[in-house]
Amino acid sequence: MQVATGLYKEILKIVKSDEGVSRERVLALLALMERLLIESTKEEQLVFSTLFARLSYVGHKRQFDKASLELLHLFRRMATRMRHGRPYQEGVVELGVKAVSSLIQLLYGEPIPEAIKVCFPEEDAFVFRIEEGAMTQSVVRVLALRDEPAHHRLVVIEEDAPAEERMV
């Protein structure tokens, strides 16, 4: 699995880089995550309007476990907000290292090297949660997972709460 090894080296290069501040490292990790997801959906030739949709599709297709999906979506949300101007939050680089290396392991099946594991955040440093007011929004972005015509409904996941399936 030379591809996975090269990707792990790229993570180390981003983390160990003397150039740039933490915000730039987060954005580099997010770009790597996007490239991995684009590559993993290349054969389908589907158009995804958001990273949320692409990540949700790959997670559903490859049957990622709930904890991994929560980790990936948490990093995606925090990094995307930073891309749009929010200030750097302490520990997001470490969260990104854990999320992106976990994605590589899920996609390629190669274990995460110890040199990367030492960069992981402490357990429970971040808690995946729905922000206040999320349940009272007039518009909520969702991704349809499947159609259940016999029950006249769609099974969806919300962008802000990807761990829980909902019926619409």
PDB file of C-alpha atoms in Angstrom:
ATOM      1  CA  MET A   1       0.000   0.000   0.000  1.00  0.00           C
ATOM      2  CA  GLN A   2       2.419   2.624  -1.213  1.00  0.00           C
ATOM      3  CA  VAL A   3      -0.419   5.099  -1.696  1.00  0.00           C
ATOM      4  CA  ALA A   4      -1.390   5.036   1.981  1.00  0.00           C
ATOM      5  CA  THR A   5       2.242   5.309   3.074  1.00  0.00           C
ATOM      6  CA  GLY A   6       2.689   8.366   0.857  1.00  0.00           C
ATOM      7  CA  LEU A   7      -0.461   9.943   2.274  1.00  0.00           C
ATOM      8  CA  TYR A   8       0.699   9.353   5.845  1.00  0.00           C
ATOM      9  CA  LYS A   9       4.019  11.013   4.941  1.00  0.00           C
ATOM     10  CA  GLU A  10       2.086  13.967   3.554  1.00  0.00           C
ATOM     11  CA  ILE A  11       0.278  14.350   6.891  1.00  0.00           C
ATOM     12  CA  LEU A  12       3.616  14.352   8.728  1.00  0.00           C
ATOM     13  CA  LYS A  13       4.966  16.926   6.279  1.00  0.00           C
ATOM     14  CA  ILE A  14       1.989  19.210   6.978  1.00  0.00           C
ATOM     15  CA  VAL A  15       2.309  18.820  10.756  1.00  0.00           C
ATOM     16  CA  LYS A  16       6.089  19.173  10.919  1.00  0.00           C
ATOM     17  CA  SER A  17       6.218  22.115   8.506  1.00  0.00           C
ATOM     18  CA  ASP A  18       7.968  25.192   9.886  1.00  0.00           C
ATOM     19  CA  GLU A  19       6.101  27.368   7.421  1.00  0.00           C
ATOM     20  CA  GLY A  20       2.649  28.677   8.148  1.00  0.00           C
ATOM     21  CA  VAL A  21       0.523  28.960  11.210  1.00  0.00           C
ATOM     22  CA  SER A  22      -1.854  26.394  12.618  1.00  0.00           C
ATOM     23  CA  ARG A  23      -4.739  27.745  10.532  1.00  0.00           C
ATOM     24  CA  GLU A  24      -2.828  26.985   7.334  1.00  0.00           C
ATOM     25  CA  ARG A  25      -2.070  23.473   8.569  1.00  0.00           C
ATOM     26  CA  VAL A  26      -5.764  22.877   9.200  1.00  0.00           C
ATOM     27  CA  LEU A  27      -6.598  24.077   5.696  1.00  0.00           C
ATOM     28  CA  ALA A  28      -3.888  21.826   4.225  1.00  0.00           C
ATOM     29  CA  LEU A  29      -5.338  18.832   6.093  1.00  0.00           C
ATOM     30  CA  LEU A  30      -8.822  19.754   4.861  1.00  0.00           C
ATOM     31  CA  ALA A  31      -7.521  19.928   1.280  1.00  0.00           C
ATOM     32  CA  LEU A  32      -5.966  16.476   1.699  1.00  0.00           C
ATOM     33  CA  MET A  33      -9.270  15.146   3.035  1.00  0.00           C
ATOM     34  CA  GLU A  34     -11.098  16.616   0.042  1.00  0.00           C
ATOM     35  CA  ARG A  35      -8.618  15.026  -2.386  1.00  0.00           C
ATOM     36  CA  LEU A  36      -9.063  11.624  -0.731  1.00  0.00           C
ATOM     37  CA  LEU A  37     -12.846  11.860  -0.963  1.00  0.00           C
ATOM     38  CA  ILE A  38     -12.777  13.065  -4.573  1.00  0.00           C
ATOM     39  CA  GLU A  39     -10.505  10.176  -5.495  1.00  0.00           C
ATOM     40  CA  SER A  40     -12.743   7.669  -3.734  1.00  0.00           C
ATOM     41  CA  THR A  41     -15.825   8.861  -5.660  1.00  0.00           C
ATOM     42  CA  LYS A  42     -14.172   9.254  -9.067  1.00  0.00           C
ATOM     43  CA  GLU A  43     -15.653   6.057 -10.540  1.00  0.00           C
ATOM     44  CA  GLU A  44     -19.243   7.051  -9.720  1.00  0.00           C
ATOM     45  CA  GLN A  45     -18.975  10.278 -11.736  1.00  0.00           C
ATOM     46  CA  LEU A  46     -21.430  11.951  -9.387  1.00  0.00           C
ATOM     47  CA  VAL A  47     -21.534  15.676  -8.741  1.00  0.00           C
ATOM     48  CA  PHE A  48     -21.516  16.617  -5.057  1.00  0.00           C
ATOM     49  CA  SER A  49     -22.400  20.163  -4.088  1.00  0.00           C
ATOM     50  CA  THR A  50     -20.678  20.038  -0.693  1.00  0.00           C
ATOM     51  CA  LEU A  51     -17.937  18.215   1.147  1.00  0.00           C
ATOM     52  CA  PHE A  52     -20.635  17.103   3.590  1.00  0.00           C
ATOM     53  CA  ALA A  53     -22.488  15.313   0.797  1.00  0.00           C
ATOM     54  CA  ARG A  54     -19.344  13.653  -0.551  1.00  0.00           C
ATOM     55  CA  LEU A  55     -18.179  12.528   2.904  1.00  0.00           C
ATOM     56  CA  SER A  56     -21.637  11.234   3.804  1.00  0.00           C
ATOM     57  CA  TYR A  57     -21.859   9.315   0.531  1.00  0.00           C
ATOM     58  CA  VAL A  58     -18.439   7.702   0.969  1.00  0.00           C
ATOM     59  CA  GLY A  59     -19.166   6.871   4.607  1.00  0.00           C
ATOM     60  CA  HIS A  60     -22.480   5.275   3.705  1.00  0.00           C
ATOM     61  CA  LYS A  61     -21.091   3.417   0.682  1.00  0.00           C
ATOM     62  CA  ARG A  62     -18.056   2.068   2.569  1.00  0.00           C
ATOM     63  CA  GLN A  63     -20.032   1.541   5.808  1.00  0.00           C
ATOM     64  CA  PHE A  64     -17.802   3.638   8.074  1.00  0.00           C
ATOM     65  CA  ASP A  65     -18.545   3.161  11.762  1.00  0.00           C
ATOM     66  CA  LYS A  66     -20.439   5.878  13.612  1.00  0.00           C
ATOM     67  CA  ALA A  67     -17.464   7.106  15.668  1.00  0.00           C
ATOM     68  CA  SER A  68     -15.307   7.520  12.551  1.00  0.00           C
ATOM     69  CA  LEU A  69     -18.028   9.437  10.730  1.00  0.00           C
ATOM     70  CA  GLU A  70     -18.515  11.721  13.719  1.00  0.00           C
ATOM     71  CA  LEU A  71     -14.783  12.419  13.848  1.00  0.00           C
ATOM     72  CA  LEU A  72     -14.588  13.133  10.107  1.00  0.00           C
ATOM     73  CA  HIS A  73     -17.645  15.410  10.140  1.00  0.00           C
ATOM     74  CA  LEU A  74     -16.440  17.262  13.238  1.00  0.00           C
ATOM     75  CA  PHE A  75     -13.131  18.081  11.569  1.00  0.00           C
ATOM     76  CA  ARG A  76     -14.899  18.975   8.303  1.00  0.00           C
ATOM     77  CA  ARG A  77     -17.201  21.407  10.095  1.00  0.00           C
ATOM     78  CA  MET A  78     -14.457  23.078  12.140  1.00  0.00           C
ATOM     79  CA  ALA A  79     -12.032  23.353   9.213  1.00  0.00           C
ATOM     80  CA  THR A  80     -14.696  24.633   6.811  1.00  0.00           C
ATOM     81  CA  ARG A  81     -15.634  27.353   9.275  1.00  0.00           C
ATOM     82  CA  MET A  82     -11.981  28.351   9.527  1.00  0.00           C
ATOM     83  CA  ARG A  83     -11.800  28.455   5.724  1.00  0.00           C
ATOM     84  CA  HIS A  84     -14.666  30.961   5.856  1.00  0.00           C
ATOM     85  CA  GLY A  85     -12.916  33.253   8.311  1.00  0.00           C
ATOM     86  CA  ARG A  86     -13.422  31.904  11.804  1.00  0.00           C
ATOM     87  CA  PRO A  87     -10.322  32.151  14.002  1.00  0.00           C
ATOM     88  CA  TYR A  88      -8.177  29.124  14.741  1.00  0.00           C
ATOM     89  CA  GLN A  89      -9.362  27.054  17.686  1.00  0.00           C
ATOM     90  CA  GLU A  90      -6.733  25.280  19.783  1.00  0.00           C
ATOM     91  CA  GLY A  91      -6.353  21.592  18.954  1.00  0.00           C
ATOM     92  CA  VAL A  92      -7.927  21.560  15.495  1.00  0.00           C
ATOM     93  CA  VAL A  93      -4.630  20.595  13.830  1.00  0.00           C
ATOM     94  CA  GLU A  94      -4.427  17.513  16.055  1.00  0.00           C
ATOM     95  CA  LEU A  95      -8.082  16.737  15.359  1.00  0.00           C
ATOM     96  CA  GLY A  96      -7.383  17.037  11.631  1.00  0.00           C
ATOM     97  CA  VAL A  97      -4.410  14.694  11.869  1.00  0.00           C
ATOM     98  CA  LYS A  98      -6.586  12.100  13.594  1.00  0.00           C
ATOM     99  CA  ALA A  99      -9.488  12.564  11.159  1.00  0.00           C
ATOM    100  CA  VAL A 100      -7.456  12.470   7.940  1.00  0.00           C
ATOM    101  CA  SER A 101      -5.249   9.569   9.063  1.00  0.00           C
ATOM    102  CA  SER A 102      -8.393   7.671  10.104  1.00  0.00           C
ATOM    103  CA  LEU A 103      -9.863   8.336   6.662  1.00  0.00           C
ATOM    104  CA  ILE A 104      -6.725   6.940   5.020  1.00  0.00           C
ATOM    105  CA  GLN A 105      -6.943   3.848   7.215  1.00  0.00           C
ATOM    106  CA  LEU A 106     -10.638   3.393   6.375  1.00  0.00           C
ATOM    107  CA  LEU A 107     -10.070   3.799   2.633  1.00  0.00           C
ATOM    108  CA  TYR A 108      -6.817   1.857   2.229  1.00  0.00           C
ATOM    109  CA  GLY A 109      -6.797  -0.503   5.221  1.00  0.00           C
ATOM    110  CA  GLU A 110      -3.236   0.327   6.246  1.00  0.00           C
ATOM    111  CA  PRO A 111      -2.678   0.953   9.972  1.00  0.00           C
ATOM    112  CA  ILE A 112      -1.807   4.443  11.159  1.00  0.00           C
ATOM    113  CA  PRO A 113       1.919   4.798  11.921  1.00  0.00           C
ATOM    114  CA  GLU A 114       2.974   5.558  15.500  1.00  0.00           C
ATOM    115  CA  ALA A 115       4.696   8.738  14.292  1.00  0.00           C
ATOM    116  CA  ILE A 116       1.253  10.094  13.432  1.00  0.00           C
ATOM    117  CA  LYS A 117      -0.586   8.721  16.470  1.00  0.00           C
ATOM    118  CA  VAL A 118       1.556  10.858  18.783  1.00  0.00           C
ATOM    119  CA  CYS A 119       0.011  13.917  17.096  1.00  0.00           C
ATOM    120  CA  PHE A 120      -3.575  12.875  17.982  1.00  0.00           C
ATOM    121  CA  PRO A 121      -5.565  15.030  20.411  1.00  0.00           C
ATOM    122  CA  GLU A 122      -6.319  13.748  23.886  1.00  0.00           C
ATOM    123  CA  GLU A 123      -9.404  11.560  24.061  1.00  0.00           C
ATOM    124  CA  ASP A 124     -12.595  13.581  24.354  1.00  0.00           C
ATOM    125  CA  ALA A 125     -10.729  16.838  23.627  1.00  0.00           C
ATOM    126  CA  PHE A 126     -13.588  17.595  21.238  1.00  0.00           C
ATOM    127  CA  VAL A 127     -17.153  16.499  21.677  1.00  0.00           C
ATOM    128  CA  PHE A 128     -19.388  16.142  18.651  1.00  0.00           C
ATOM    129  CA  ARG A 129     -22.583  18.054  19.388  1.00  0.00           C
ATOM    130  CA  ILE A 130     -25.369  19.897  17.687  1.00  0.00           C
ATOM    131  CA  GLU A 131     -25.051  23.623  18.175  1.00  0.00           C
ATOM    132  CA  GLU A 132     -27.805  25.463  19.998  1.00  0.00           C
ATOM    133  CA  GLY A 133     -30.652  26.398  17.706  1.00  0.00           C
ATOM    134  CA  ALA A 134     -29.918  23.692  15.151  1.00  0.00           C
ATOM    135  CA  MET A 135     -33.256  22.028  15.757  1.00  0.00           C
ATOM    136  CA  THR A 136     -35.191  25.284  15.316  1.00  0.00           C
ATOM    137  CA  GLN A 137     -33.733  26.300  11.970  1.00  0.00           C
ATOM    138  CA  SER A 138     -36.204  26.983   9.184  1.00  0.00           C
ATOM    139  CA  VAL A 139     -33.816  25.451   6.647  1.00  0.00           C
ATOM    140  CA  VAL A 140     -31.652  22.417   7.293  1.00  0.00           C
ATOM    141  CA  ARG A 141     -29.239  20.901   4.764  1.00  0.00           C
ATOM    142  CA  VAL A 142     -29.608  17.150   4.453  1.00  0.00           C
ATOM    143  CA  LEU A 143     -28.275  14.307   2.369  1.00  0.00           C
ATOM    144  CA  ALA A 144     -30.749  11.662   1.210  1.00  0.00           C
ATOM    145  CA  LEU A 145     -29.403   8.180   1.914  1.00  0.00           C
ATOM    146  CA  ARG A 146     -32.242   6.118   0.519  1.00  0.00           C
ATOM    147  CA  ASP A 147     -35.809   6.259  -0.683  1.00  0.00           C
ATOM    148  CA  GLU A 148     -38.477   4.131   1.006  1.00  0.00           C
ATOM    149  CA  PRO A 149     -41.401   4.407  -1.417  1.00  0.00           C
ATOM    150  CA  ALA A 150     -43.471   1.810   0.443  1.00  0.00           C
ATOM    151  CA  HIS A 151     -43.500   4.156   3.453  1.00  0.00           C
ATOM    152  CA  HIS A 152     -43.588   7.407   1.397  1.00  0.00           C
ATOM    153  CA  ARG A 153     -40.432   8.763   2.960  1.00  0.00           C
ATOM    154  CA  LEU A 154     -36.725   9.445   2.516  1.00  0.00           C
ATOM    155  CA  VAL A 155     -34.031   8.494   4.977  1.00  0.00           C
ATOM    156  CA  VAL A 156     -31.705  11.480   5.398  1.00  0.00           C
ATOM    157  CA  ILE A 157     -28.899  12.775   7.583  1.00  0.00           C
ATOM    158  CA  GLU A 158     -28.498  16.403   8.549  1.00  0.00           C
ATOM    159  CA  GLU A 159     -25.293  18.253   7.735  1.00  0.00           C
ATOM    160  CA  ASP A 160     -24.966  19.432  11.340  1.00  0.00           C
ATOM    161  CA  ALA A 161     -25.806  16.010  12.850  1.00  0.00           C
ATOM    162  CA  PRO A 162     -24.509  13.345  10.481  1.00  0.00           C
ATOM    163  CA  ALA A 163     -24.522  10.565  13.063  1.00  0.00           C
ATOM    164  CA  GLU A 164     -28.308  10.265  13.218  1.00  0.00           C
ATOM    165  CA  GLU A 165     -30.577   9.164  10.381  1.00  0.00           C
ATOM    166  CA  ARG A 166     -33.938  10.941  10.075  1.00  0.00           C
ATOM    167  CA  MET A 167     -37.104  10.147   8.158  1.00  0.00           C
ATOM    168  CA  VAL A 168     -38.676  12.785   5.902  1.00  0.00           C
TER     169      VAL A 168
END
